Amino acid sequence: MPMKLAPAGRGCRDGDRTEDGGPVSTAAERQCIFSATMPPDLRDTILNSWRTSNRLTVFLVEHIPPGLWASAIPGAPRRTIRMMAGHVHNSRCRWVKTLGEELGVPVPRSVDRHRVARSALAAALDRSSRGILRLL
C-alpha cells in the first residue's frame, strides 16, 4: 500500500506510522505516515459534530435566564438574544431551501424572531437540524 508523509502540522494520530513503517511511539517522532490510498471516512464525524453543535445550541436556548431572552444586546440595542437565536434557525431553513430543494429535503418553517418562545424555538431548531443533517 503506498504511503506518504502526513501533512506538516497535522501531528501524529493512533495508527500512524513512522518513516520506517513502525508504529509511532513517542511525541518526538514528528514525521508520521498515513495511507494515501484510503482517505478517512469523515461522514460520521461530521454528522456527530453537527448533532453536538445543535444539542448545545438548543441547551443554551432552553437555559438562558428568562430576563435575558428578550433583553437588548449591549452594543446592538435593537437586537435581542431571542432575535439572534431565531436567526440561527431561519438561516438553517434558508440553507435547506437553497441546497435541499433538488434533493427533496423538506424545508422547515421559519420562526418570527420577534415573538418566538424558547420552547418553540428549541423544537424549531431540532427540525432545522434534521434538515441540515439530511444535506450533510
PDB file of N, CA, C and O in Angstrom, residues 55-104:
ATOM      1  N   ARG A  55     -27.262  20.223  19.755  1.00  0.00           N
ATOM      2  CA  ARG A  55     -27.651  19.984  21.162  1.00  0.00           C
ATOM      3  C   ARG A  55     -27.210  21.141  22.047  1.00  0.00           C
ATOM      4  O   ARG A  55     -27.946  21.570  22.937  1.00  0.00           O
ATOM      5  N   LEU A  56     -26.010  21.658  21.797  1.00  0.00           N
ATOM      6  CA  LEU A  56     -25.505  22.783  22.577  1.00  0.00           C
ATOM      7  C   LEU A  56     -26.337  24.039  22.319  1.00  0.00           C
ATOM      8  O   LEU A  56     -26.694  24.765  23.252  1.00  0.00           O
ATOM      9  N   THR A  57     -26.679  24.297  21.069  1.00  0.00           N
ATOM     10  CA  THR A  57     -27.499  25.458  20.732  1.00  0.00           C
ATOM     11  C   THR A  57     -28.857  25.368  21.417  1.00  0.00           C
ATOM     12  O   THR A  57     -29.330  26.341  22.023  1.00  0.00           O
ATOM     13  N   VAL A  58     -29.499  24.211  21.339  1.00  0.00           N
ATOM     14  CA  VAL A  58     -30.809  24.020  21.981  1.00  0.00           C
ATOM     15  C   VAL A  58     -30.675  24.169  23.496  1.00  0.00           C
ATOM     16  O   VAL A  58     -31.505  24.818  24.132  1.00  0.00           O
ATOM     17  N   PHE A  59     -29.636  23.601  24.076  1.00  0.00           N
ATOM     18  CA  PHE A  59     -29.404  23.723  25.521  1.00  0.00           C
ATOM     19  C   PHE A  59     -29.298  25.190  25.926  1.00  0.00           C
ATOM     20  O   PHE A  59     -29.905  25.619  26.918  1.00  0.00           O
ATOM     21  N   LEU A  60     -28.534  25.963  25.175  1.00  0.00           N
ATOM     22  CA  LEU A  60     -28.387  27.387  25.500  1.00  0.00           C
ATOM     23  C   LEU A  60     -29.724  28.121  25.410  1.00  0.00           C
ATOM     24  O   LEU A  60     -30.050  28.930  26.278  1.00  0.00           O
ATOM     25  N   VAL A  61     -30.493  27.832  24.364  1.00  0.00           N
ATOM     26  CA  VAL A  61     -31.807  28.475  24.208  1.00  0.00           C
ATOM     27  C   VAL A  61     -32.714  28.111  25.384  1.00  0.00           C
ATOM     28  O   VAL A  61     -33.396  28.968  25.944  1.00  0.00           O
ATOM     29  N   GLU A  62     -32.707  26.847  25.771  1.00  0.00           N
ATOM     30  CA  GLU A  62     -33.593  26.397  26.856  1.00  0.00           C
ATOM     31  C   GLU A  62     -33.158  26.922  28.224  1.00  0.00           C
ATOM     32  O   GLU A  62     -33.990  27.045  29.123  1.00  0.00           O
ATOM     33  N   HIS A  63     -31.874  27.202  28.405  1.00  0.00           N
ATOM     34  CA  HIS A  63     -31.378  27.553  29.736  1.00  0.00           C
ATOM     35  C   HIS A  63     -30.964  29.010  29.908  1.00  0.00           C
ATOM     36  O   HIS A  63     -30.458  29.377  30.963  1.00  0.00           O
ATOM     37  N   ILE A  64     -31.206  29.819  28.908  1.00  0.00           N
ATOM     38  CA  ILE A  64     -30.898  31.242  29.072  1.00  0.00           C
ATOM     39  C   ILE A  64     -31.869  31.810  30.105  1.00  0.00           C
ATOM     40  O   ILE A  64     -33.056  31.481  30.073  1.00  0.00           O
ATOM     41  N   PRO A  65     -31.414  32.600  31.037  1.00  0.00           N
ATOM     42  CA  PRO A  65     -32.337  33.155  32.029  1.00  0.00           C
ATOM     43  C   PRO A  65     -33.462  33.946  31.348  1.00  0.00           C
ATOM     44  O   PRO A  65     -33.208  34.687  30.392  1.00  0.00           O
ATOM     45  N   PRO A  66     -34.687  33.774  31.819  1.00  0.00           N
ATOM     46  CA  PRO A  66     -35.841  34.440  31.182  1.00  0.00           C
ATOM     47  C   PRO A  66     -35.659  35.945  31.018  1.00  0.00           C
ATOM     48  O   PRO A  66     -36.082  36.522  30.016  1.00  0.00           O
ATOM     49  N   GLY A  67     -35.022  36.580  31.959  1.00  0.00           N
ATOM     50  CA  GLY A  67     -34.833  38.027  31.869  1.00  0.00           C
ATOM     51  C   GLY A  67     -33.917  38.453  30.738  1.00  0.00           C
ATOM     52  O   GLY A  67     -33.994  39.584  30.257  1.00  0.00           O
ATOM     53  N   LEU A  68     -33.058  37.553  30.298  1.00  0.00           N
ATOM     54  CA  LEU A  68     -32.134  37.889  29.212  1.00  0.00           C
ATOM     55  C   LEU A  68     -32.711  37.593  27.833  1.00  0.00           C
ATOM     56  O   LEU A  68     -32.262  38.154  26.840  1.00  0.00           O
ATOM     57  N   TRP A  69     -33.679  36.712  27.752  1.00  0.00           N
ATOM     58  CA  TRP A  69     -34.218  36.249  26.477  1.00  0.00           C
ATOM     59  C   TRP A  69     -34.659  37.406  25.580  1.00  0.00           C
ATOM     60  O   TRP A  69     -34.357  37.427  24.394  1.00  0.00           O
ATOM     61  N   ALA A  70     -35.355  38.370  26.159  1.00  0.00           N
ATOM     62  CA  ALA A  70     -35.870  39.490  25.360  1.00  0.00           C
ATOM     63  C   ALA A  70     -35.099  40.782  25.591  1.00  0.00           C
ATOM     64  O   ALA A  70     -35.504  41.837  25.125  1.00  0.00           O
ATOM     65  N   SER A  71     -33.982  40.708  26.295  1.00  0.00           N
ATOM     66  CA  SER A  71     -33.190  41.905  26.575  1.00  0.00           C
ATOM     67  C   SER A  71     -32.369  42.312  25.362  1.00  0.00           C
ATOM     68  O   SER A  71     -31.926  41.480  24.581  1.00  0.00           O
ATOM     69  N   ALA A  72     -32.140  43.631  25.272  1.00  0.00           N
ATOM     70  CA  ALA A  72     -31.302  44.151  24.189  1.00  0.00           C
ATOM     71  C   ALA A  72     -29.855  43.700  24.401  1.00  0.00           C
ATOM     72  O   ALA A  72     -29.378  43.588  25.529  1.00  0.00           O
ATOM     73  N   ILE A  73     -29.179  43.447  23.314  1.00  0.00           N
ATOM     74  CA  ILE A  73     -27.778  43.050  23.364  1.00  0.00           C
ATOM     75  C   ILE A  73     -26.931  44.322  23.452  1.00  0.00           C
ATOM     76  O   ILE A  73     -27.131  45.251  22.658  1.00  0.00           O
ATOM     77  N   PRO A  74     -26.008  44.376  24.402  1.00  0.00           N
ATOM     78  CA  PRO A  74     -25.157  45.565  24.512  1.00  0.00           C
ATOM     79  C   PRO A  74     -24.436  45.853  23.189  1.00  0.00           C
ATOM     80  O   PRO A  74     -23.881  44.959  22.557  1.00  0.00           O
ATOM     81  N   GLY A  75     -24.493  47.082  22.772  1.00  0.00           N
ATOM     82  CA  GLY A  75     -23.858  47.466  21.514  1.00  0.00           C
ATOM     83  C   GLY A  75     -24.756  47.278  20.300  1.00  0.00           C
ATOM     84  O   GLY A  75     -24.431  47.725  19.213  1.00  0.00           O
ATOM     85  N   ALA A  76     -25.860  46.579  20.469  1.00  0.00           N
ATOM     86  CA  ALA A  76     -26.824  46.364  19.377  1.00  0.00           C
ATOM     87  C   ALA A  76     -28.221  46.474  19.982  1.00  0.00           C
ATOM     88  O   ALA A  76     -28.935  45.486  20.106  1.00  0.00           O
ATOM     89  N   PRO A  77     -28.607  47.678  20.396  1.00  0.00           N
ATOM     90  CA  PRO A  77     -29.835  47.843  21.193  1.00  0.00           C
ATOM     91  C   PRO A  77     -31.132  47.396  20.527  1.00  0.00           C
ATOM     92  O   PRO A  77     -32.112  47.162  21.211  1.00  0.00           O
ATOM     93  N   ARG A  78     -31.133  47.226  19.217  1.00  0.00           N
ATOM     94  CA  ARG A  78     -32.372  46.778  18.565  1.00  0.00           C
ATOM     95  C   ARG A  78     -32.390  45.280  18.338  1.00  0.00           C
ATOM     96  O   ARG A  78     -33.301  44.747  17.721  1.00  0.00           O
ATOM     97  N   ARG A  79     -31.388  44.583  18.861  1.00  0.00           N
ATOM     98  CA  ARG A  79     -31.334  43.120  18.727  1.00  0.00           C
ATOM     99  C   ARG A  79     -31.402  42.476  20.105  1.00  0.00           C
ATOM    100  O   ARG A  79     -30.853  42.983  21.073  1.00  0.00           O
ATOM    101  N   THR A  80     -32.078  41.327  20.145  1.00  0.00           N
ATOM    102  CA  THR A  80     -32.190  40.575  21.394  1.00  0.00           C
ATOM    103  C   THR A  80     -31.615  39.178  21.181  1.00  0.00           C
ATOM    104  O   THR A  80     -31.395  38.739  20.045  1.00  0.00           O
ATOM    105  N   ILE A  81     -31.394  38.488  22.279  1.00  0.00           N
ATOM    106  CA  ILE A  81     -30.940  37.098  22.184  1.00  0.00           C
ATOM    107  C   ILE A  81     -31.991  36.273  21.456  1.00  0.00           C
ATOM    108  O   ILE A  81     -31.664  35.412  20.638  1.00  0.00           O
ATOM    109  N   ARG A  82     -33.265  36.542  21.731  1.00  0.00           N
ATOM    110  CA  ARG A  82     -34.352  35.843  21.031  1.00  0.00           C
ATOM    111  C   ARG A  82     -34.210  36.008  19.518  1.00  0.00           C
ATOM    112  O   ARG A  82     -34.320  35.046  18.768  1.00  0.00           O
ATOM    113  N   MET A  83     -33.936  37.230  19.086  1.00  0.00           N
ATOM    114  CA  MET A  83     -33.813  37.501  17.657  1.00  0.00           C
ATOM    115  C   MET A  83     -32.605  36.779  17.051  1.00  0.00           C
ATOM    116  O   MET A  83     -32.687  36.225  15.958  1.00  0.00           O
ATOM    117  N   MET A  84     -31.494  36.783  17.764  1.00  0.00           N
ATOM    118  CA  MET A  84     -30.297  36.115  17.251  1.00  0.00           C
ATOM    119  C   MET A  84     -30.499  34.603  17.175  1.00  0.00           C
ATOM    120  O   MET A  84     -30.109  33.959  16.193  1.00  0.00           O
ATOM    121  N   ALA A  85     -31.115  34.029  18.200  1.00  0.00           N
ATOM    122  CA  ALA A  85     -31.356  32.589  18.207  1.00  0.00           C
ATOM    123  C   ALA A  85     -32.350  32.215  17.106  1.00  0.00           C
ATOM    124  O   ALA A  85     -32.185  31.191  16.427  1.00  0.00           O
ATOM    125  N   GLY A  86     -33.377  33.045  16.909  1.00  0.00           N
ATOM    126  CA  GLY A  86     -34.328  32.815  15.818  1.00  0.00           C
ATOM    127  C   GLY A  86     -33.649  32.914  14.465  1.00  0.00           C
ATOM    128  O   GLY A  86     -33.966  32.170  13.532  1.00  0.00           O
ATOM    129  N   HIS A  87     -32.698  33.825  14.358  1.00  0.00           N
ATOM    130  CA  HIS A  87     -31.942  33.986  13.117  1.00  0.00           C
ATOM    131  C   HIS A  87     -31.152  32.712  12.782  1.00  0.00           C
ATOM    132  O   HIS A  87     -31.046  32.338  11.606  1.00  0.00           O
ATOM    133  N   VAL A  88     -30.615  32.051  13.797  1.00  0.00           N
ATOM    134  CA  VAL A  88     -29.882  30.798  13.568  1.00  0.00           C
ATOM    135  C   VAL A  88     -30.805  29.785  12.889  1.00  0.00           C
ATOM    136  O   VAL A  88     -30.454  29.174  11.872  1.00  0.00           O
ATOM    137  N   HIS A  89     -32.001  29.605  13.448  1.00  0.00           N
ATOM    138  CA  HIS A  89     -32.962  28.663  12.863  1.00  0.00           C
ATOM    139  C   HIS A  89     -33.359  29.096  11.451  1.00  0.00           C
ATOM    140  O   HIS A  89     -33.351  28.282  10.516  1.00  0.00           O
ATOM    141  N   ASN A  90     -33.700  30.369  11.292  1.00  0.00           N
ATOM    142  CA  ASN A  90     -34.152  30.848   9.981  1.00  0.00           C
ATOM    143  C   ASN A  90     -33.048  30.720   8.928  1.00  0.00           C
ATOM    144  O   ASN A  90     -33.332  30.421   7.767  1.00  0.00           O
ATOM    145  N   SER A  91     -31.805  30.924   9.323  1.00  0.00           N
ATOM    146  CA  SER A  91     -30.686  30.756   8.388  1.00  0.00           C
ATOM    147  C   SER A  91     -30.565  29.297   7.962  1.00  0.00           C
ATOM    148  O   SER A  91     -30.335  29.000   6.788  1.00  0.00           O
ATOM    149  N   ARG A  92     -30.723  28.398   8.904  1.00  0.00           N
ATOM    150  CA  ARG A  92     -30.700  26.969   8.566  1.00  0.00           C
ATOM    151  C   ARG A  92     -31.804  26.658   7.555  1.00  0.00           C
ATOM    152  O   ARG A  92     -31.586  25.910   6.600  1.00  0.00           O
ATOM    153  N   CYS A  93     -32.992  27.223   7.786  1.00  0.00           N
ATOM    154  CA  CYS A  93     -34.114  26.980   6.871  1.00  0.00           C
ATOM    155  C   CYS A  93     -33.775  27.448   5.460  1.00  0.00           C
ATOM    156  O   CYS A  93     -34.098  26.765   4.477  1.00  0.00           O
ATOM    157  N   ARG A  94     -33.112  28.600   5.348  1.00  0.00           N
ATOM    158  CA  ARG A  94     -32.736  29.100   4.030  1.00  0.00           C
ATOM    159  C   ARG A  94     -31.707  28.180   3.366  1.00  0.00           C
ATOM    160  O   ARG A  94     -31.762  27.950   2.156  1.00  0.00           O
ATOM    161  N   TRP A  95     -30.750  27.651   4.135  1.00  0.00           N
ATOM    162  CA  TRP A  95     -29.777  26.719   3.572  1.00  0.00           C
ATOM    163  C   TRP A  95     -30.478  25.452   3.089  1.00  0.00           C
ATOM    164  O   TRP A  95     -30.169  24.932   2.011  1.00  0.00           O
ATOM    165  N   VAL A  96     -31.403  24.948   3.893  1.00  0.00           N
ATOM    166  CA  VAL A  96     -32.131  23.732   3.490  1.00  0.00           C
ATOM    167  C   VAL A  96     -32.924  24.003   2.214  1.00  0.00           C
ATOM    168  O   VAL A  96     -32.936  23.182   1.294  1.00  0.00           O
ATOM    169  N   LYS A  97     -33.544  25.175   2.142  1.00  0.00           N
ATOM    170  CA  LYS A  97     -34.323  25.515   0.949  1.00  0.00           C
ATOM    171  C   LYS A  97     -33.411  25.632  -0.272  1.00  0.00           C
ATOM    172  O   LYS A  97     -33.716  25.097  -1.339  1.00  0.00           O
ATOM    173  N   THR A  98     -32.290  26.313  -0.114  1.00  0.00           N
ATOM    174  CA  THR A  98     -31.384  26.544  -1.238  1.00  0.00           C
ATOM    175  C   THR A  98     -30.726  25.263  -1.725  1.00  0.00           C
ATOM    176  O   THR A  98     -30.670  24.997  -2.926  1.00  0.00           O
ATOM    177  N   LEU A  99     -30.224  24.469  -0.803  1.00  0.00           N
ATOM    178  CA  LEU A  99     -29.448  23.288  -1.190  1.00  0.00           C
ATOM    179  C   LEU A  99     -30.266  22.003  -1.243  1.00  0.00           C
ATOM    180  O   LEU A  99     -29.872  21.050  -1.914  1.00  0.00           O
ATOM    181  N   GLY A 100     -31.381  21.963  -0.526  1.00  0.00           N
ATOM    182  CA  GLY A 100     -32.109  20.714  -0.409  1.00  0.00           C
ATOM    183  C   GLY A 100     -33.274  20.544  -1.346  1.00  0.00           C
ATOM    184  O   GLY A 100     -33.841  19.454  -1.445  1.00  0.00           O
ATOM    185  N   GLU A 101     -33.641  21.605  -2.050  1.00  0.00           N
ATOM    186  CA  GLU A 101     -34.804  21.530  -2.924  1.00  0.00           C
ATOM    187  C   GLU A 101     -34.663  20.408  -3.948  1.00  0.00           C
ATOM    188  O   GLU A 101     -35.562  19.589  -4.111  1.00  0.00           O
ATOM    189  N   GLU A 102     -33.515  20.351  -4.621  1.00  0.00           N
ATOM    190  CA  GLU A 102     -33.278  19.311  -5.629  1.00  0.00           C
ATOM    191  C   GLU A 102     -33.253  17.917  -5.017  1.00  0.00           C
ATOM    192  O   GLU A 102     -33.522  16.931  -5.690  1.00  0.00           O
ATOM    193  N   LEU A 103     -32.878  17.841  -3.747  1.00  0.00           N
ATOM    194  CA  LEU A 103     -32.729  16.544  -3.079  1.00  0.00           C
ATOM    195  C   LEU A 103     -34.011  16.076  -2.398  1.00  0.00           C
ATOM    196  O   LEU A 103     -34.050  15.000  -1.819  1.00  0.00           O
ATOM    197  N   GLY A 104     -35.039  16.921  -2.430  1.00  0.00           N
ATOM    198  CA  GLY A 104     -36.305  16.562  -1.799  1.00  0.00           C
ATOM    199  C   GLY A 104     -36.291  16.691  -0.285  1.00  0.00           C
ATOM    200  O   GLY A 104     -37.109  16.068   0.393  1.00  0.00           O
TER     201      GLY A 104
END
